[in-house]
Amino acid sequence: MKKRPIIIDTDPGIDDAIALAIALFSEELDIRLISTVAGNVGLEKTTNNALKLLTFWGKAVPVARGADRPLLAAPTNAEDVHGASGMDGYNFPDPDRSNLLTEHAVNAIYKTLNESAEKITLVPIGPLTNIALLLRMYPGVKEKIEAVVLMGGSVTRGNKGVMSEFNMACDPEAARIVFESGLPLVMAPLDVGRRALVHPEDAARIKSMGRTGEMIYALLQHYRSGDINRGLKMYDSCAVAYLLRPEMFEVAETYVAVETTGTLTAGTTVVDLKGYLKQRPNAKVCVDINGAVFRDWLLSALKRCP
Ligand code: RIB
Ligand code: CA
């Protein structure tokens, strides 16, 4: 089977770790590069966490460090959700740093795209700072991008601001650059993540899946995005799920604008489902998900991890 080439831009992050596990052991995806960005925790920690995961699995995917702060917004974090390390709950061995590139993630992404014989799909599952910088520094690279399939935004209410989702709220200006880029965009917002749940019985099954399952189970004990008894939200795995099983989603092609100036609303994704703004659609928005299909898919995908 021909694998789909992707680059994952990430801020690990416990839900990022689960999304990376699924992507790294999928037979359908060819991960050309993992770029890191400040988000859930600072850049040193997100980079270390990406390296720790790759070392844990013995995967030699190149890693490139990206932006250590948003374009303009004040840095923030989600340590209350993921812990101070960004992946609290499991004591990873020191990471092998031999796959850490010296060049900045933006240049590494640019080089990877340019050297590829085929277009590559970008899969951002953190703030969009690196992607925005890429588009500003190398606008011509758009022709080498197949699509951008991202976790972020919300059709309804937020989880960082009243109306803004964390990844978009971290760097509203970067998000606006990406949504105005004209690139083929798929947005997996909070609205599907809130239904992409791991319940206690699922966590118990994950724990019995061996070394990766035990590690993920330990992380889930510290993950505060949801309540273990009502379900933990697998936000970032929704972006990977779209790549592999898009049929589990209900999708609306519509116009999405990113608010950047509102004192109370910066980072809000304004998803114009009814066309009030009279703009051409610029994104496929996942507006619903079959939660049972997602759950079965997640468990079977994690079972593939060693
Ligand atoms: O709002 C959820 C997003 O913010 C996820 O990507 C999670 O990892 C955090 O980065
Ligand atoms: Ca993330």
GROMACS .gro file of C-alpha atoms and ligand atoms in nm:
model
  317
    1MET     CA    1   0.000   0.000   0.000
    2LYS     CA    2   0.134   0.347  -0.087
    3LYS     CA    3   0.186   0.542   0.232
    4ARG     CA    4   0.068   0.902   0.268
    5PRO     CA    5   0.365   1.130   0.344
    6ILE     CA    6   0.304   1.361   0.639
    7ILE     CA    7   0.481   1.607   0.866
    8ILE     CA    8   0.346   1.631   1.222
    9ASP     CA    9   0.385   1.965   1.402
   10THR     CA   10   0.327   1.903   1.770
   11ASP     CA   11   0.347   2.027   2.130
   12PRO     CA   12   0.354   1.702   2.332
   13GLY     CA   13   0.134   1.693   2.530
   14ILE     CA   14  -0.039   1.375   2.647
   15ASP     CA   15  -0.300   1.368   2.372
   16ASP     CA   16  -0.023   1.450   2.123
   17ALA     CA   17   0.164   1.140   2.248
   18ILE     CA   18  -0.136   0.918   2.172
   19ALA     CA   19  -0.179   1.073   1.827
   20LEU     CA   20   0.193   1.019   1.758
   21ALA     CA   21   0.169   0.654   1.868
   22ILE     CA   22  -0.113   0.590   1.623
   23ALA     CA   23   0.058   0.774   1.337
   24LEU     CA   24   0.402   0.618   1.393
   25PHE     CA   25   0.265   0.262   1.379
   26SER     CA   26   0.013   0.312   1.101
   27GLU     CA   27   0.089   0.123   0.780
   28GLU     CA   28  -0.078   0.404   0.585
   29LEU     CA   29   0.137   0.697   0.696
   30ASP     CA   30   0.498   0.792   0.619
   31ILE     CA   31   0.611   1.045   0.878
   32ARG     CA   32   0.889   1.243   0.708
   33LEU     CA   33   0.948   1.487   0.997
   34ILE     CA   34   0.822   1.578   1.343
   35SER     CA   35   0.849   1.949   1.422
   36THR     CA   36   0.794   2.085   1.770
   37VAL     CA   37   0.639   2.407   1.889
   38ALA     CA   38   0.579   2.576   2.223
   39GLY     CA   39   0.223   2.517   2.337
   40ASN     CA   40   0.116   2.279   2.612
   41VAL     CA   41   0.456   2.341   2.767
   42GLY     CA   42   0.769   2.528   2.659
   43LEU     CA   43   0.967   2.437   2.348
   44GLU     CA   44   1.251   2.259   2.532
   45LYS     CA   45   0.997   2.032   2.700
   46THR     CA   46   0.784   1.967   2.391
   47THR     CA   47   1.100   1.885   2.196
   48ASN     CA   48   1.232   1.661   2.473
   49ASN     CA   49   0.894   1.490   2.492
   50ALA     CA   50   0.892   1.419   2.119
   51LEU     CA   51   1.243   1.274   2.146
   52LYS     CA   52   1.146   1.070   2.454
   53LEU     CA   53   0.855   0.914   2.263
   54LEU     CA   54   1.068   0.830   1.958
   55THR     CA   55   1.337   0.681   2.185
   56PHE     CA   56   1.069   0.481   2.370
   57TRP     CA   57   0.959   0.328   2.040
   58GLY     CA   58   1.304   0.319   1.878
   59LYS     CA   59   1.179   0.527   1.584
   60ALA     CA   60   1.439   0.726   1.390
   61VAL     CA   61   1.212   1.004   1.262
   62PRO     CA   62   1.394   1.338   1.232
   63VAL     CA   63   1.285   1.602   1.483
   64ALA     CA   64   1.322   1.977   1.439
   65ARG     CA   65   1.272   2.243   1.707
   66GLY     CA   66   1.043   2.527   1.605
   67ALA     CA   67   0.905   2.843   1.756
   68ASP     CA   68   0.953   2.896   2.127
   69ARG     CA   69   0.675   3.155   2.147
   70PRO     CA   70   0.375   3.278   1.951
   71LEU     CA   71   0.414   3.543   1.678
   72LEU     CA   72   0.266   3.820   1.889
   73ALA     CA   73   0.053   3.678   2.171
   74ALA     CA   74   0.199   3.634   2.520
   75PRO     CA   75   0.326   3.278   2.579
   76THR     CA   76   0.092   3.051   2.775
   77ASN     CA   77   0.077   2.681   2.856
   78ALA     CA   78  -0.150   2.390   2.950
   79GLU     CA   79   0.049   2.246   3.240
   80ASP     CA   80  -0.279   2.219   3.429
   81VAL     CA   81  -0.388   1.960   3.172
   82HIS     CA   82  -0.066   1.776   3.087
   83GLY     CA   83   0.149   1.835   3.397
   84ALA     CA   84   0.464   2.045   3.435
   85SER     CA   85   0.666   1.814   3.207
   86GLY     CA   86   0.392   1.809   2.944
   87MET     CA   87   0.375   1.430   2.977
   88ASP     CA   88   0.339   1.368   3.351
   89GLY     CA   89   0.278   1.016   3.471
   90TYR     CA   90   0.549   0.810   3.306
   91ASN     CA   91   0.920   0.811   3.377
   92PHE     CA   92   1.073   0.804   3.029
   93PRO     CA   93   1.442   0.716   2.984
   94ASP     CA   94   1.666   1.000   2.867
   95PRO     CA   95   1.599   1.064   2.500
   96ASP     CA   96   1.832   0.980   2.214
   97ARG     CA   97   1.903   1.323   2.066
   98SER     CA   98   2.079   1.196   1.756
   99ASN     CA   99   1.766   1.255   1.543
  100LEU     CA  100   1.734   1.616   1.657
  101LEU     CA  101   1.816   1.838   1.360
  102THR     CA  102   2.019   2.155   1.414
  103GLU     CA  103   1.809   2.361   1.173
  104HIS     CA  104   1.493   2.543   1.277
  105ALA     CA  105   1.169   2.352   1.218
  106VAL     CA  106   1.052   2.604   0.959
  107ASN     CA  107   1.363   2.541   0.748
  108ALA     CA  108   1.341   2.167   0.811
  109ILE     CA  109   0.979   2.161   0.697
  110TYR     CA  110   1.067   2.372   0.391
  111LYS     CA  111   1.356   2.141   0.300
  112THR     CA  112   1.148   1.826   0.353
  113LEU     CA  113   0.871   1.961   0.132
  114ASN     CA  114   1.108   2.076  -0.139
  115GLU     CA  115   1.306   1.751  -0.150
  116SER     CA  116   0.995   1.535  -0.171
  117ALA     CA  117   0.893   1.397  -0.508
  118GLU     CA  118   0.530   1.409  -0.393
  119LYS     CA  119   0.318   1.658  -0.203
  120ILE     CA  120   0.316   1.620   0.175
  121THR     CA  121   0.025   1.666   0.418
  122LEU     CA  122   0.096   1.888   0.718
  123VAL     CA  123  -0.063   1.767   1.043
  124PRO     CA  124  -0.042   2.043   1.304
  125ILE     CA  125  -0.169   1.935   1.647
  126GLY     CA  126  -0.044   2.235   1.844
  127PRO     CA  127  -0.035   2.612   1.795
  128LEU     CA  128   0.018   2.711   1.431
  129THR     CA  129   0.325   2.931   1.481
  130ASN     CA  130   0.563   2.714   1.275
  131ILE     CA  131   0.316   2.674   0.989
  132ALA     CA  132   0.250   3.048   0.973
  133LEU     CA  133   0.622   3.125   0.970
  134LEU     CA  134   0.672   2.868   0.693
  135LEU     CA  135   0.404   3.034   0.478
  136ARG     CA  136   0.547   3.381   0.535
  137MET     CA  137   0.912   3.283   0.480
  138TYR     CA  138   0.853   3.048   0.186
  139PRO     CA  139   0.516   3.132   0.020
  140GLY     CA  140   0.606   2.928  -0.287
  141VAL     CA  141   0.610   2.610  -0.079
  142LYS     CA  142   0.229   2.595  -0.088
  143GLU     CA  143   0.247   2.400  -0.414
  144LYS     CA  144   0.432   2.123  -0.229
  145ILE     CA  145   0.164   2.092   0.040
  146GLU     CA  146  -0.114   1.838  -0.021
  147ALA     CA  147  -0.331   1.966   0.264
  148VAL     CA  148  -0.323   2.090   0.622
  149VAL     CA  149  -0.516   1.856   0.855
  150LEU     CA  150  -0.516   2.021   1.195
  151MET     CA  151  -0.652   1.976   1.542
  152GLY     CA  152  -0.779   2.309   1.660
  153GLY     CA  153  -1.060   2.557   1.678
  154SER     CA  154  -1.416   2.518   1.786
  155VAL     CA  155  -1.754   2.547   1.617
  156THR     CA  156  -1.906   2.626   1.954
  157ARG     CA  157  -1.734   2.721   2.277
  158GLY     CA  158  -1.369   2.719   2.379
  159ASN     CA  159  -1.142   2.538   2.623
  160LYS     CA  160  -0.885   2.814   2.669
  161GLY     CA  161  -1.101   3.124   2.627
  162VAL     CA  162  -1.477   3.142   2.658
  163MET     CA  163  -1.498   3.093   2.281
  164SER     CA  164  -1.139   3.004   2.182
  165GLU     CA  165  -0.969   2.665   2.162
  166PHE     CA  166  -0.619   2.630   2.309
  167ASN     CA  167  -0.411   2.585   1.990
  168MET     CA  168  -0.578   2.880   1.818
  169ALA     CA  169  -0.583   3.093   2.133
  170CYS     CA  170  -0.208   3.039   2.187
  171ASP     CA  171  -0.130   3.209   1.856
  172PRO     CA  172  -0.433   3.376   1.692
  173GLU     CA  173  -0.223   3.562   1.435
  174ALA     CA  174  -0.057   3.240   1.321
  175ALA     CA  175  -0.395   3.071   1.295
  176ARG     CA  176  -0.528   3.359   1.086
  177ILE     CA  177  -0.234   3.331   0.845
  178VAL     CA  178  -0.300   2.959   0.799
  179PHE     CA  179  -0.677   2.994   0.754
  180GLU     CA  180  -0.624   3.277   0.501
  181SER     CA  181  -0.353   3.084   0.312
  182GLY     CA  182  -0.581   2.928   0.054
  183LEU     CA  183  -0.434   2.584   0.132
  184PRO     CA  184  -0.670   2.284   0.144
  185LEU     CA  185  -0.761   2.281   0.515
  186VAL     CA  186  -0.928   2.025   0.738
  187MET     CA  187  -1.012   2.135   1.091
  188ALA     CA  188  -1.077   1.883   1.369
  189PRO     CA  189  -1.220   2.111   1.638
  190LEU     CA  190  -1.310   2.066   2.002
  191ASP     CA  191  -1.660   1.966   1.897
  192VAL     CA  192  -1.540   1.627   1.770
  193GLY     CA  193  -1.270   1.589   2.035
  194ARG     CA  194  -1.538   1.617   2.301
  195ARG     CA  195  -1.695   1.301   2.156
  196ALA     CA  196  -1.364   1.120   2.091
  197LEU     CA  197  -1.345   0.977   2.441
  198VAL     CA  198  -1.147   0.718   2.634
  199HIS     CA  199  -1.357   0.578   2.921
  200PRO     CA  200  -1.227   0.383   3.221
  201GLU     CA  201  -1.298   0.049   3.056
  202ASP     CA  202  -1.110   0.164   2.746
  203ALA     CA  203  -0.816   0.279   2.959
  204ALA     CA  204  -0.810  -0.063   3.126
  205ARG     CA  205  -0.797  -0.231   2.784
  206ILE     CA  206  -0.517   0.005   2.676
  207LYS     CA  207  -0.322  -0.083   2.990
  208SER     CA  208  -0.334  -0.452   2.897
  209MET     CA  209  -0.189  -0.387   2.550
  210GLY     CA  210   0.173  -0.419   2.656
  211ARG     CA  211   0.455  -0.164   2.694
  212THR     CA  212   0.298   0.121   2.497
  213GLY     CA  213  -0.039   0.055   2.656
  214GLU     CA  214   0.112   0.070   3.003
  215MET     CA  215   0.286   0.398   2.919
  216ILE     CA  216  -0.028   0.556   2.774
  217TYR     CA  217  -0.235   0.433   3.069
  218ALA     CA  218   0.012   0.600   3.307
  219LEU     CA  219  -0.010   0.925   3.112
  220LEU     CA  220  -0.389   0.911   3.110
  221GLN     CA  221  -0.390   0.905   3.489
  222HIS     CA  222  -0.245   1.258   3.474
  223TYR     CA  223  -0.435   1.390   3.172
  224ARG     CA  224  -0.690   1.651   3.279
  225SER     CA  225  -0.878   1.709   2.954
  226GLY     CA  226  -1.205   1.566   3.070
  227ASP     CA  227  -1.285   1.335   3.353
  228ILE     CA  228  -1.171   0.973   3.347
  229ASN     CA  229  -1.518   0.863   3.455
  230ARG     CA  230  -1.700   1.064   3.189
  231GLY     CA  231  -1.430   1.018   2.928
  232LEU     CA  232  -1.093   1.170   2.844
  233LYS     CA  233  -1.088   1.377   2.525
  234MET     CA  234  -0.855   1.252   2.252
  235TYR     CA  235  -0.833   1.584   2.069
  236ASP     CA  236  -0.514   1.533   1.867
  237SER     CA  237  -0.599   1.177   1.764
  238CYS     CA  238  -0.895   1.325   1.574
  239ALA     CA  239  -0.657   1.482   1.322
  240VAL     CA  240  -0.489   1.144   1.264
  241ALA     CA  241  -0.829   0.975   1.256
  242TYR     CA  242  -0.934   1.205   0.973
  243LEU     CA  243  -0.627   1.103   0.774
  244LEU     CA  244  -0.695   0.733   0.820
  245ARG     CA  245  -1.076   0.699   0.857
  246PRO     CA  246  -1.239   1.024   0.736
  247GLU     CA  247  -1.571   0.843   0.707
  248MET     CA  248  -1.612   0.851   1.085
  249PHE     CA  249  -1.665   1.228   1.062
  250GLU     CA  250  -1.947   1.449   0.946
  251VAL     CA  251  -1.780   1.731   0.754
  252ALA     CA  252  -1.905   2.074   0.650
  253GLU     CA  253  -1.722   2.275   0.384
  254THR     CA  254  -1.752   2.630   0.505
  255TYR     CA  255  -1.582   2.959   0.570
  256VAL     CA  256  -1.374   2.989   0.887
  257ALA     CA  257  -1.229   3.318   1.007
  258VAL     CA  258  -0.997   3.359   1.305
  259GLU     CA  259  -1.065   3.647   1.540
  260THR     CA  260  -0.739   3.822   1.632
  261THR     CA  261  -0.845   4.159   1.774
  262GLY     CA  262  -1.116   4.080   2.029
  263THR     CA  263  -1.010   4.140   2.388
  264LEU     CA  264  -1.229   3.854   2.501
  265THR     CA  265  -1.239   3.654   2.177
  266ALA     CA  266  -0.889   3.647   2.026
  267GLY     CA  267  -0.824   3.298   1.885
  268THR     CA  268  -1.191   3.223   1.828
  269THR     CA  269  -1.257   3.033   1.506
  270VAL     CA  270  -1.569   3.188   1.357
  271VAL     CA  271  -1.721   2.891   1.168
  272ASP     CA  272  -1.977   3.045   0.933
  273LEU     CA  273  -2.198   2.740   0.876
  274LYS     CA  274  -2.491   2.953   0.754
  275GLY     CA  275  -2.290   3.178   0.521
  276TYR     CA  276  -2.369   3.508   0.689
  277LEU     CA  277  -2.025   3.644   0.592
  278LYS     CA  278  -2.080   3.557   0.224
  279GLN     CA  279  -1.729   3.421   0.184
  280ARG     CA  280  -1.615   3.120  -0.019
  281PRO     CA  281  -1.548   2.809   0.191
  282ASN     CA  282  -1.184   2.778   0.301
  283ALA     CA  283  -1.199   2.468   0.518
  284LYS     CA  284  -1.354   2.129   0.571
  285VAL     CA  285  -1.475   2.138   0.931
  286CYS     CA  286  -1.541   1.814   1.118
  287VAL     CA  287  -1.872   1.900   1.283
  288ASP     CA  288  -1.949   1.557   1.426
  289ILE     CA  289  -1.792   1.215   1.481
  290ASN     CA  290  -1.920   0.864   1.536
  291GLY     CA  291  -1.787   0.823   1.890
  292ALA     CA  292  -1.824   0.445   1.894
  293VAL     CA  293  -1.638   0.406   1.564
  294PHE     CA  294  -1.364   0.639   1.694
  295ARG     CA  295  -1.328   0.440   2.014
  296ASP     CA  296  -1.296   0.106   1.832
  297TRP     CA  297  -1.052   0.262   1.584
  298LEU     CA  298  -0.836   0.412   1.863
  299LEU     CA  299  -0.816   0.085   2.054
  300SER     CA  300  -0.729  -0.118   1.744
  301ALA     CA  301  -0.472   0.142   1.639
  302LEU     CA  302  -0.303   0.140   1.980
  303LYS     CA  303  -0.296  -0.239   1.978
  304ARG     CA  304  -0.052  -0.213   1.683
  305CYS     CA  305   0.203  -0.030   1.903
  306PRO     CA  306   0.480  -0.245   2.056
  307RIB     O1  307  -0.738   2.221   2.263
  307RIB     C1  308  -0.674   2.095   2.253
  307RIB     C2  309  -0.538   2.111   2.197
  307RIB     O2  310  -0.459   2.188   2.287
  307RIB     C3  311  -0.463   1.977   2.182
  307RIB     O3  312  -0.373   1.986   2.075
  307RIB     C4  313  -0.387   1.965   2.311
  307RIB     O4  314  -0.266   1.889   2.296
  307RIB     C5  315  -0.352   2.109   2.335
  307RIB     O5  316  -0.236   2.138   2.261
  308CA      CA  317  -0.139   1.925   2.100
   0.00000   0.00000   0.00000
